[in-house]
Coordinates of C-alpha atoms in Angstrom, one line a residue:
X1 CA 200.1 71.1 139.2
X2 CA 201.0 73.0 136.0
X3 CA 204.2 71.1 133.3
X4 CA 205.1 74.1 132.1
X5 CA 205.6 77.8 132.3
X6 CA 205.1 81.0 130.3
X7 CA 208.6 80.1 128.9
X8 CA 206.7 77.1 127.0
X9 CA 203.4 79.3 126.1
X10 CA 203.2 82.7 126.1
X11 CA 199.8 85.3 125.5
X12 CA 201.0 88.9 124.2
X13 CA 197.9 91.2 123.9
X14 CA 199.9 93.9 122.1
X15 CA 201.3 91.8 118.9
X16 CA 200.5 93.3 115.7
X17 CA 198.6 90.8 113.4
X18 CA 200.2 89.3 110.7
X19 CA 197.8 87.2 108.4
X20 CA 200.6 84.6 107.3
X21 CA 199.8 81.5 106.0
X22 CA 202.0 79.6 108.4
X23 CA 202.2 81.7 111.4
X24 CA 200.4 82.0 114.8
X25 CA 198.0 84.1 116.0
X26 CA 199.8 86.9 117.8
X27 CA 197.7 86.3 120.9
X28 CA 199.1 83.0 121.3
X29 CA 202.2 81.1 121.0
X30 CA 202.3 77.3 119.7
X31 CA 203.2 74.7 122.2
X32 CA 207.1 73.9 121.6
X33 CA 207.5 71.7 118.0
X34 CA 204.0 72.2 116.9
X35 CA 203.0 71.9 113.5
X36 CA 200.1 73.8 111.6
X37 CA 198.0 71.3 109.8
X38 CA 195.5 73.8 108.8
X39 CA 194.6 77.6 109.1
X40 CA 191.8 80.4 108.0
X41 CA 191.8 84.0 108.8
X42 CA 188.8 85.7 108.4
X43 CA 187.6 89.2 108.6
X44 CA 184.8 90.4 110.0
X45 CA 183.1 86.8 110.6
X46 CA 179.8 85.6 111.9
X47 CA 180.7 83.0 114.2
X48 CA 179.4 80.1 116.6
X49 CA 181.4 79.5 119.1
X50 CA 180.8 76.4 121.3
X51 CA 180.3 77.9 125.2
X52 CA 180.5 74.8 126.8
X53 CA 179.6 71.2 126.3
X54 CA 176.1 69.6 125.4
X55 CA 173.7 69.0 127.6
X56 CA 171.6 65.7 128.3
X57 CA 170.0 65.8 125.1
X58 CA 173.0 65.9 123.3
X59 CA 172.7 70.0 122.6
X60 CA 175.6 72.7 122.9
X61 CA 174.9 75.8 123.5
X62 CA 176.4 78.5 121.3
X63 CA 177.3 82.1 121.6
X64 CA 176.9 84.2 118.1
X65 CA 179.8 86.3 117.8
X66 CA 181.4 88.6 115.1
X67 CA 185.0 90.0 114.6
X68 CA 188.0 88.8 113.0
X69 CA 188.0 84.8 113.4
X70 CA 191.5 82.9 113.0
X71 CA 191.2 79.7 113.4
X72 CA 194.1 77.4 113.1
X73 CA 195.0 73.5 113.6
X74 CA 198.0 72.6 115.4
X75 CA 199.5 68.7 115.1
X76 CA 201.7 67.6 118.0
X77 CA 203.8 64.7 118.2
X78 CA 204.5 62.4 121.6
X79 CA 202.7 64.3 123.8
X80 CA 199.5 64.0 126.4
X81 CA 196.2 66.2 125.6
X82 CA 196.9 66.8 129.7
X83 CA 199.9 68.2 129.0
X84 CA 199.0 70.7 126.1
X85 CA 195.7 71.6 127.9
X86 CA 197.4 72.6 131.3
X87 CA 200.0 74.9 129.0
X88 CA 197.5 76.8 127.0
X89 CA 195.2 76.9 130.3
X90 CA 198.1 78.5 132.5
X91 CA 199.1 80.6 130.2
X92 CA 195.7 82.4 129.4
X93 CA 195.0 82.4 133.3
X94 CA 198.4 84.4 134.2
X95 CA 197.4 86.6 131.4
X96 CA 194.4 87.7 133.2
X97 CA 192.0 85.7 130.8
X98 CA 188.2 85.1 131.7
X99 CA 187.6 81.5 132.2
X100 CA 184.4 80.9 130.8
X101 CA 183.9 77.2 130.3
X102 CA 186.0 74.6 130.7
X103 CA 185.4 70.3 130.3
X104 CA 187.5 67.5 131.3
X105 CA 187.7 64.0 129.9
X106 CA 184.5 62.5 130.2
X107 CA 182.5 65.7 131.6
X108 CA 183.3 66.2 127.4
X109 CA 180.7 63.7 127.1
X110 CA 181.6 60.9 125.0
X111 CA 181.6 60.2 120.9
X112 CA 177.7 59.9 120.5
X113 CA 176.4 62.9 122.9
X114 CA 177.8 65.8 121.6
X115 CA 181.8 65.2 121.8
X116 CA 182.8 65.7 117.9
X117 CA 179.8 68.5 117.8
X118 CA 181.9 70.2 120.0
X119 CA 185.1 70.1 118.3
X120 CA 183.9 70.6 115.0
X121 CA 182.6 73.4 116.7
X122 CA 186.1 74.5 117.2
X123 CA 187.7 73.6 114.3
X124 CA 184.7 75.1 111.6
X125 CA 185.0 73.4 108.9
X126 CA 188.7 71.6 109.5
X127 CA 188.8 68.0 109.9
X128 CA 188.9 66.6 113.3
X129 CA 189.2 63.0 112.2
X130 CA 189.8 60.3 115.3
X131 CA 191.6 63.0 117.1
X132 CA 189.0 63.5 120.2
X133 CA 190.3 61.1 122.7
X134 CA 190.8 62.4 125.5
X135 CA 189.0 65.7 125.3
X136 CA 189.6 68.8 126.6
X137 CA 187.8 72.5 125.8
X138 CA 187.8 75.6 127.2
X139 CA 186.5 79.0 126.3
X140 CA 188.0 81.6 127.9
X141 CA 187.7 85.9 126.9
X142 CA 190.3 89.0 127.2
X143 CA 189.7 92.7 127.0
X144 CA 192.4 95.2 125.5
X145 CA 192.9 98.1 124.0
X146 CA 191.4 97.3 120.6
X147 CA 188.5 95.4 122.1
X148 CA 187.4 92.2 123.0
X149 CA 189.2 89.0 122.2
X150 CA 187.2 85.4 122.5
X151 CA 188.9 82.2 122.6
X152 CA 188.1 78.6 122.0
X153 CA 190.6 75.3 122.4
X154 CA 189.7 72.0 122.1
X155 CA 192.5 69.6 122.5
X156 CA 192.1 65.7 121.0
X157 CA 194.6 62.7 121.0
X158 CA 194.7 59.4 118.9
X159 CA 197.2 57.1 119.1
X160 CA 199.6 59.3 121.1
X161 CA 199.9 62.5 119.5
X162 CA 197.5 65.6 119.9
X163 CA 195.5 67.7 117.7
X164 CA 194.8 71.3 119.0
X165 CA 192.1 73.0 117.2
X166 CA 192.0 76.7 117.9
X167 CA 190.1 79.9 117.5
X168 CA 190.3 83.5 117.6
X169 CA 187.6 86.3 117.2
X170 CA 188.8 89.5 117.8
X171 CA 185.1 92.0 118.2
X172 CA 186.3 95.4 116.0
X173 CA 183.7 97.7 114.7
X174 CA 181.8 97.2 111.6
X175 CA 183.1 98.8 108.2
X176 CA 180.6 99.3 105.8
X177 CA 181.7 102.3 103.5
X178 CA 184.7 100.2 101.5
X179 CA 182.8 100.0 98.4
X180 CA 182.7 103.7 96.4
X181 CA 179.5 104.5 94.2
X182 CA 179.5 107.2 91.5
X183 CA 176.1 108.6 92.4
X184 CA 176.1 111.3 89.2
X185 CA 175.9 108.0 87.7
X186 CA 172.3 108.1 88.0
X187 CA 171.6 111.2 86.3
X188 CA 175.1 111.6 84.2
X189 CA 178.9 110.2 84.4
X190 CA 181.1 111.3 86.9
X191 CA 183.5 114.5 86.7
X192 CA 186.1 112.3 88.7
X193 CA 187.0 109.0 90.4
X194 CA 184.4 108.2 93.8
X195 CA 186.3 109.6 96.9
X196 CA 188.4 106.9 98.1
X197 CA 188.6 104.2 95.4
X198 CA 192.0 102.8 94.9
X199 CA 191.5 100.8 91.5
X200 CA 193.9 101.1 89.2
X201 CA 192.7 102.0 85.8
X202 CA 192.1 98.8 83.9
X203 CA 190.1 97.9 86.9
X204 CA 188.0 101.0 86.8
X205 CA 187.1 100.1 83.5
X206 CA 186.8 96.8 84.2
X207 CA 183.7 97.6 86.7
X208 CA 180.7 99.0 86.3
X209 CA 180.6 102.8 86.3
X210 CA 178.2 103.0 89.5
X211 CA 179.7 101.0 91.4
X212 CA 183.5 100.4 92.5
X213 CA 184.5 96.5 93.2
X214 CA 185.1 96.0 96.9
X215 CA 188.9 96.4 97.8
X216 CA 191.5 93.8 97.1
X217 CA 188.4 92.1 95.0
X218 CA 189.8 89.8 91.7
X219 CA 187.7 89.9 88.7
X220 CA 186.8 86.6 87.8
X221 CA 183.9 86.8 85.0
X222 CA 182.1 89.9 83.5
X223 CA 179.7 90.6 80.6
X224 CA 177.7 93.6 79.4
X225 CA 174.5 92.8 76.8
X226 CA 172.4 95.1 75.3
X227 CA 168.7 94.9 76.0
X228 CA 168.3 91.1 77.0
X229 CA 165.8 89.5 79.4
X230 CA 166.4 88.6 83.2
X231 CA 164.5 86.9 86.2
X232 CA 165.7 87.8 89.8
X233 CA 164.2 85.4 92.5
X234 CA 162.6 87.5 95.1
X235 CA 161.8 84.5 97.6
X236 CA 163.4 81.5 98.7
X237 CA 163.6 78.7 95.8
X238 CA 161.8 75.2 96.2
X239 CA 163.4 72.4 95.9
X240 CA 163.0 72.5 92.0
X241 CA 165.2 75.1 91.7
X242 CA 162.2 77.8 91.2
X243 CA 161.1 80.8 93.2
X244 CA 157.3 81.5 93.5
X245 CA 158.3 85.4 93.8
X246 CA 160.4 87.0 90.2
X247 CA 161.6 90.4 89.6
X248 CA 161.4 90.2 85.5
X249 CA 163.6 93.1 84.3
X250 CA 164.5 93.8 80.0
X251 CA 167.4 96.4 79.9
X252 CA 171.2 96.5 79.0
X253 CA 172.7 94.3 81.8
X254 CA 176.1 93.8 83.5
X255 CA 177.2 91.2 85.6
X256 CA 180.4 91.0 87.4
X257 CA 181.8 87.9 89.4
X258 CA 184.2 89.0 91.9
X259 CA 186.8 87.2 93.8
X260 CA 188.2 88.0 97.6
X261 CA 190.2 86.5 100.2
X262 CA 190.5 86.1 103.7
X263 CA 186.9 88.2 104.3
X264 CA 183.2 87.3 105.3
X265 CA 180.0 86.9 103.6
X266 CA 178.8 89.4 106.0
X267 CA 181.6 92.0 105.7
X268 CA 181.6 92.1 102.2
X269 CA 177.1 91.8 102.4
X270 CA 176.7 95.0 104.8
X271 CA 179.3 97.0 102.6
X272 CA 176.9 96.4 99.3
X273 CA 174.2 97.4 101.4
X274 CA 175.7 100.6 102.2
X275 CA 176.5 101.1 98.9
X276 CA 173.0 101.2 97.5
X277 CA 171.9 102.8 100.4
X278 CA 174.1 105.6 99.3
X279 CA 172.5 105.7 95.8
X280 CA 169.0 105.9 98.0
X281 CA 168.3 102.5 95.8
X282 CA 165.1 100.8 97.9
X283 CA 165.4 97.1 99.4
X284 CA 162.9 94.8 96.9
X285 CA 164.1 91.3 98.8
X286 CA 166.9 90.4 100.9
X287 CA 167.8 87.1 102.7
X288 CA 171.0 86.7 105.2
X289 CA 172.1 83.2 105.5
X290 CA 169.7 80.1 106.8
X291 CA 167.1 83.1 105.6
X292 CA 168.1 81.7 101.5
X293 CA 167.1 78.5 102.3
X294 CA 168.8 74.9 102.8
X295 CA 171.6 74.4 101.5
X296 CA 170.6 73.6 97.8
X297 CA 168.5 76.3 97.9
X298 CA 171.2 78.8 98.5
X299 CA 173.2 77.2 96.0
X300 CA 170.8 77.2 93.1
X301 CA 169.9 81.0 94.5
X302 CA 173.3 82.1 93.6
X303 CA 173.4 80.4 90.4
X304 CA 170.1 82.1 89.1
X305 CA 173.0 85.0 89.0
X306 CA 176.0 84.0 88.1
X307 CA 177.7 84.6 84.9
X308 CA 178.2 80.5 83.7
X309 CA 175.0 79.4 86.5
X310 CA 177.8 77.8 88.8
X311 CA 178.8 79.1 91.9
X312 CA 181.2 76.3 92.7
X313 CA 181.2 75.5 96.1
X314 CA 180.5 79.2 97.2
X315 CA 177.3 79.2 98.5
X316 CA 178.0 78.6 102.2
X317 CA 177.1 81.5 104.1
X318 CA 175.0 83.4 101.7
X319 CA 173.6 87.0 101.0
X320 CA 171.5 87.7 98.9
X321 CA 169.8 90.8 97.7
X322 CA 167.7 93.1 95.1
X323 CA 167.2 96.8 95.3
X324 CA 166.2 99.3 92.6
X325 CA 166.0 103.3 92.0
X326 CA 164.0 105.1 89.5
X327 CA 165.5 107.2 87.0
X328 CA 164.9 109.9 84.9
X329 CA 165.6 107.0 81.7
X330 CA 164.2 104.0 83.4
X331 CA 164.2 102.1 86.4
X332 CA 168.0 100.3 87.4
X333 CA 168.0 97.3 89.6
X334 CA 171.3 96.4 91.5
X335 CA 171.6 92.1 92.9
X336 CA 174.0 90.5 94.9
X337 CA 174.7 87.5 95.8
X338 CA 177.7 86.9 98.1
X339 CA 178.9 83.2 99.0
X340 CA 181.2 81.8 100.7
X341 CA 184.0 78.8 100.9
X342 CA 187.2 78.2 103.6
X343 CA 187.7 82.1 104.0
X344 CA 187.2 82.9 100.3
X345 CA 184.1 84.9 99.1
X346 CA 182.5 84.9 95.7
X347 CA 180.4 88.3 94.9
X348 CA 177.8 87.6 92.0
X349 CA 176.3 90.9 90.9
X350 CA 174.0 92.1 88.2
X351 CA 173.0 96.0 87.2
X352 CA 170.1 96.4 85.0
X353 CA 169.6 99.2 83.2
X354 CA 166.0 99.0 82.4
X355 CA 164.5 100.3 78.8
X356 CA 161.3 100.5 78.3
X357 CA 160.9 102.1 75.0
X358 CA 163.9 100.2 73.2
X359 CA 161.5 99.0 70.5
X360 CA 160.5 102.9 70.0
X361 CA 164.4 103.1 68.1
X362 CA 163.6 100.6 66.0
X363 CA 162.7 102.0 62.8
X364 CA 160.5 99.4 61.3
X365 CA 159.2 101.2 58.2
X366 CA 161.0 101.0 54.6
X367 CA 159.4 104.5 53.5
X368 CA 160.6 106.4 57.0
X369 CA 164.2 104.7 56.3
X370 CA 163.8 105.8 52.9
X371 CA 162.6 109.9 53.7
X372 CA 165.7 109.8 55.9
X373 CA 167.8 109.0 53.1
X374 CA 166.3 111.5 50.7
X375 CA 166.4 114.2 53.3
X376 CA 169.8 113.8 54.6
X377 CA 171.3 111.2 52.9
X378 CA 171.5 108.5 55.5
X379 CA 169.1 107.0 58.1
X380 CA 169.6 105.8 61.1
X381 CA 168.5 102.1 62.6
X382 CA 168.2 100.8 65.8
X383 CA 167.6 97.4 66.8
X384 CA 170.6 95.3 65.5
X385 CA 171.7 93.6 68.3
X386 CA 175.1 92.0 69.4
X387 CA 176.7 90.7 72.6
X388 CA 179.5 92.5 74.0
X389 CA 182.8 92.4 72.0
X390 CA 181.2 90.1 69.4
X391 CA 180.3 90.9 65.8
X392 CA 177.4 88.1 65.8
X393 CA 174.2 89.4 64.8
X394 CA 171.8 88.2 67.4
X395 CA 168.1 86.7 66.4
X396 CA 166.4 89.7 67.7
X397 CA 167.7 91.8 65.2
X398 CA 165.0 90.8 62.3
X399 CA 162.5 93.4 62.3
X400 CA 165.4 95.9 61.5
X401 CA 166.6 93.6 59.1
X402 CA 163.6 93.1 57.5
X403 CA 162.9 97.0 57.3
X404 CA 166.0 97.3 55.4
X405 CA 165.7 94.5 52.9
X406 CA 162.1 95.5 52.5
X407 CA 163.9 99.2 51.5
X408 CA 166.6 97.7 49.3
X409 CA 163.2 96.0 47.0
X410 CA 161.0 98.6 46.8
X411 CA 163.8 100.7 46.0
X412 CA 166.3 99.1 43.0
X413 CA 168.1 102.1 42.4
X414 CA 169.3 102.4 46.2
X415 CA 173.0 101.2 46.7
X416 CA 174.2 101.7 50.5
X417 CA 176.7 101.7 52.6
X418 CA 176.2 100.1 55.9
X419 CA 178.1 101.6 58.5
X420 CA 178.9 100.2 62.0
X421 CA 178.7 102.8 65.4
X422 CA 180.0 102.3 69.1
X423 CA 180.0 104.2 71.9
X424 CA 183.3 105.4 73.5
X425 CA 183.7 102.5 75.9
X426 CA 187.3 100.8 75.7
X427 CA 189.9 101.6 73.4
X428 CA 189.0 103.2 70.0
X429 CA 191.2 101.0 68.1
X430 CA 189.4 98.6 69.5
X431 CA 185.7 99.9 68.9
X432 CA 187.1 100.6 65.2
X433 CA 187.9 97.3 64.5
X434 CA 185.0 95.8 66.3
X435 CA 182.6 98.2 64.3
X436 CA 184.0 97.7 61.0
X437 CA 183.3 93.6 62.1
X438 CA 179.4 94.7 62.5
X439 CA 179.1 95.8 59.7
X440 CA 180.4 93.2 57.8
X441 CA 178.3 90.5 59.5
X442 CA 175.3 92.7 58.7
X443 CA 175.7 92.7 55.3
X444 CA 176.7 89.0 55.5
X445 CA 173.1 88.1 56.7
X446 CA 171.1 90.5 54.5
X447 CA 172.4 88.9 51.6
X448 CA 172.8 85.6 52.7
X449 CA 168.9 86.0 54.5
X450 CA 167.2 88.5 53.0
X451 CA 168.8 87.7 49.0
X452 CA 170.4 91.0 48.6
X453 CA 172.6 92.0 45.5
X454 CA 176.4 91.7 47.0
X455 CA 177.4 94.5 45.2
X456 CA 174.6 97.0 46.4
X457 CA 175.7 96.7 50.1
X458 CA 179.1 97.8 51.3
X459 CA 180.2 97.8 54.9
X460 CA 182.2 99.9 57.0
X461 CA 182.9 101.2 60.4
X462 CA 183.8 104.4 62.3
X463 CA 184.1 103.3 66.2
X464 CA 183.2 106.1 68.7
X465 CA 184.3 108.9 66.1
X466 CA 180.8 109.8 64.7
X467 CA 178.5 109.8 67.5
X468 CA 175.0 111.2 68.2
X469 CA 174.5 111.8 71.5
X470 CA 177.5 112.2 74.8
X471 CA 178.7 109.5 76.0
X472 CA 178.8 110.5 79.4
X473 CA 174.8 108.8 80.2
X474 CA 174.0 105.6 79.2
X475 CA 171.2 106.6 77.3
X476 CA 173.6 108.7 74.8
X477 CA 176.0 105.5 75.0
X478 CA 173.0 103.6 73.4
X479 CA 171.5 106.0 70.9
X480 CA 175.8 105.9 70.1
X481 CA 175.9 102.1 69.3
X482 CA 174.0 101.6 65.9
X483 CA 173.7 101.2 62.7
X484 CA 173.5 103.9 59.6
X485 CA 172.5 103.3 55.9
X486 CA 174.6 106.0 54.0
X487 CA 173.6 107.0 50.3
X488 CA 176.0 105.6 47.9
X489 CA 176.3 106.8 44.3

């Protein structure tokens, strides 16, 4: 004999969703004075649901479903597991729900074979605590007009009040085209915005030109560096941390660290996938979840690519993968890493722009730098090298630097001016300022290095507003950002 009625618990297959923090699933009603102690909403989720409860050995079996996954934690006060059960039991069944499993007290089994496997089951990662006295589960599965809807209840007491752990999937069809690619990328920049991205504009700068965030994603960390060195695992790390299998890439390289909420690993996974696919990039390595290793070994994946080499704790669930496309200026290489953490996802990605003959700019000869100067009155060097937005000249600068204090002596009667260049990337304010700090810090380190006169050297720079090459490719971006020694009389 049922307690209650449909006037207690009710089961409406036509509610709209709304993903609030504190409400209820629109399938399902709470059981009267019920409290949420905890609740995730996730879309598009990979999911184990418990089908029933372990055998002899201690085992549950498991069906692997995917859809939208709520699942949410209810706390009632003064009130039997029986009693909660029987509601939520009745009110599925007069809905016209498919009973798929259902246990009973001890047909549960008890603490020690399989009992808390099978609420955690439930519950995911929420804490079931002491609340499985008096157990009670049941699977049970609906059919409407969006689909099919799988549910999972396992009710717990301790010392008289009940914990309901519940969850949701909802099957809906995979949607892998969210993320817009600006495939003229490859061979020059795009006359327009990818159809269908919504970023505003700082977040279109923000990203990398080839490749649009993926909606309602948070930008957490970014950097851009000009020809630097980078190792991407290609095989599951040992247990030191260390792949047997590296991708070694030199080029200018991005990396972005996205945040998004209330998505899964997988959703956001597939929609990189078709992205790249899109830019007919080829698979080098992939790995989908246990596939990335252990735990530690997923972690420690993911931090081989993020900005700081901490992931936090979002490694659970993990993606992970490499693909690259020839080009007519080089080969680029696109890596993902997506992780997860209680509904929230992490995206680490890196795009390398590889350069082969970046050494080829470098004018390393005082009598070519010197022609130039006698011919047209300036010369042009390559090869002094700063981090994005920062005015430090980096160590690999020194055979350029050398080429023009080894100028400056053979030559006494030179005086220069050293003049900073950017590309047109940001605001030209901006690049002014910034390029007019290059200079500077050039001349700074040839005197203070290379024991040059003060008063032969005089910096200055022009931003964007003298360039050499369109900005539109990234090769004419990088022939853009230089140096020039200008004649002064």
């Amino acid at each position: 004999m049922f307690l209650r009625t449909l006037s207690v618990l009710t089961v409406c297959l036509l509610a709209p969703w709304v993903n609030a923090s504190e409400s209820d699933h629109p399938l399902l009603s709470r059981y009267p004075d019920a409290q949420i102690k905890d609740r995730l909403y996730t879309a598009y989720e990979q999911t184990e649901l418990p089908s029933g409860p372990a055998d002899d050995e201690g085992n549950l079996p498991y069906d692997t479903l995917v859809g939208d996954l709520t699942r949410i934690t209810y706390e009632i006060e003064g009130v039997s597991t029986l009693k909660v059960f029987e509601n939520y039991e009745k009110a599925l069944s007069d809905a016209g729900a498919k009973i798929v499993s259902v246990c009973e007290l001890s047909e549960c089994r008890d603490k020690d074979s399989g009992l808390l496997e099978l609420a955690s089951g439930i519950a995911g990662d929420g804490y079931v605590g002491n609340y499985y006295f008096k157990p009670y589960f049941l699977r049970a599965s609906l059919s409407g007009a969006k689909g099919k809807v799988h549910i999972g209840l396992f009710v717990g007491g301790f010392n008289g009040d009940v914990r309901l752990q519940q969850v949701v999937v909802e099957e809906v069809p995979s949607q892998n085209t969210l993320i817009s690619v600006a495939k003229d990328y490859l061979t020059s920049a795009p006359e327009s915005s990818p159809s269908g991205d919504q970023r505003t504009a700082e977040e279109t700068l923000q990203d990398h030109p080839m490749m649009a965030r993926y909606p309602g994603a948070r930008l957490y960390r970014s950097r851009a560096v000009e020809y630097e060195n980078m190792s991407l695992p290609l095989s599951v790390l040992n247990a030191e941390g260390v792949a047997p299998d590296n991708l070694d890439l030199t080029g200018d390289i991005s990396q972005h660290t996205y945040q998004i909420d209330n998505v899964s690993t997988l959703k956001v996974y597939q929609n990189y996938l078709q992205a790249v696919k899109k830019l007919e990039f080829s698979l080098e390595y992939s790995c989908e979840r246990a596939e990335c290793g252990g735990e530690y070994a997923s972690r420690d994946l993911g931090q081989r690519l993020a900005l700081t080499g901490d992931v936090e704790n979002y490694f659970r669930d993990p993606y992970y993968f490499v693909a690259s496309r020839e080009v007519a200026q080089g080969r680029i290489v696109v890596a993902v890493y997506v992780g997860g953490f209680e509904g929230g996802v992490w995206v680490q990605q890196a795009v390398i722009e590889e350069k082969g003959t970046e050494k080829d700019l470098i004018t390393v000869d005082a009598d070519q730098l010197y022609q130039e100067l006698q011919q047209s009155g300036k010369a042009l060097v390559y090869g002094i090298y700063f981090d994005t937005d920062s005015a430090t000249v980096k160590e690999g600068s020194a055979d350029a630097l050398e080429a023009i204090s080894d100028l400056m002596k053979s030559h006494s009667e030179l005086n220069l001016y050293v003049v900073g260049h950017t590309d047109d990337t940001g605001e030209s304010d901006y690049n002014l300022s910034l390029s007019s700090r290059r200079a500077v810090s050039v001349v700074d380190v040839l005197k203070a290095q290379y024991s040059i006169e003060s008063g032969r050297l005089k910096p200055a720079g022009v931003g964007p507003y003298a360039p050499v090459a369109g900005n539109e490719w990234t090769e004419g971006r990088r022939l853009n950002r230089r140096v020039e020694l200008v004649r002064r009389f």
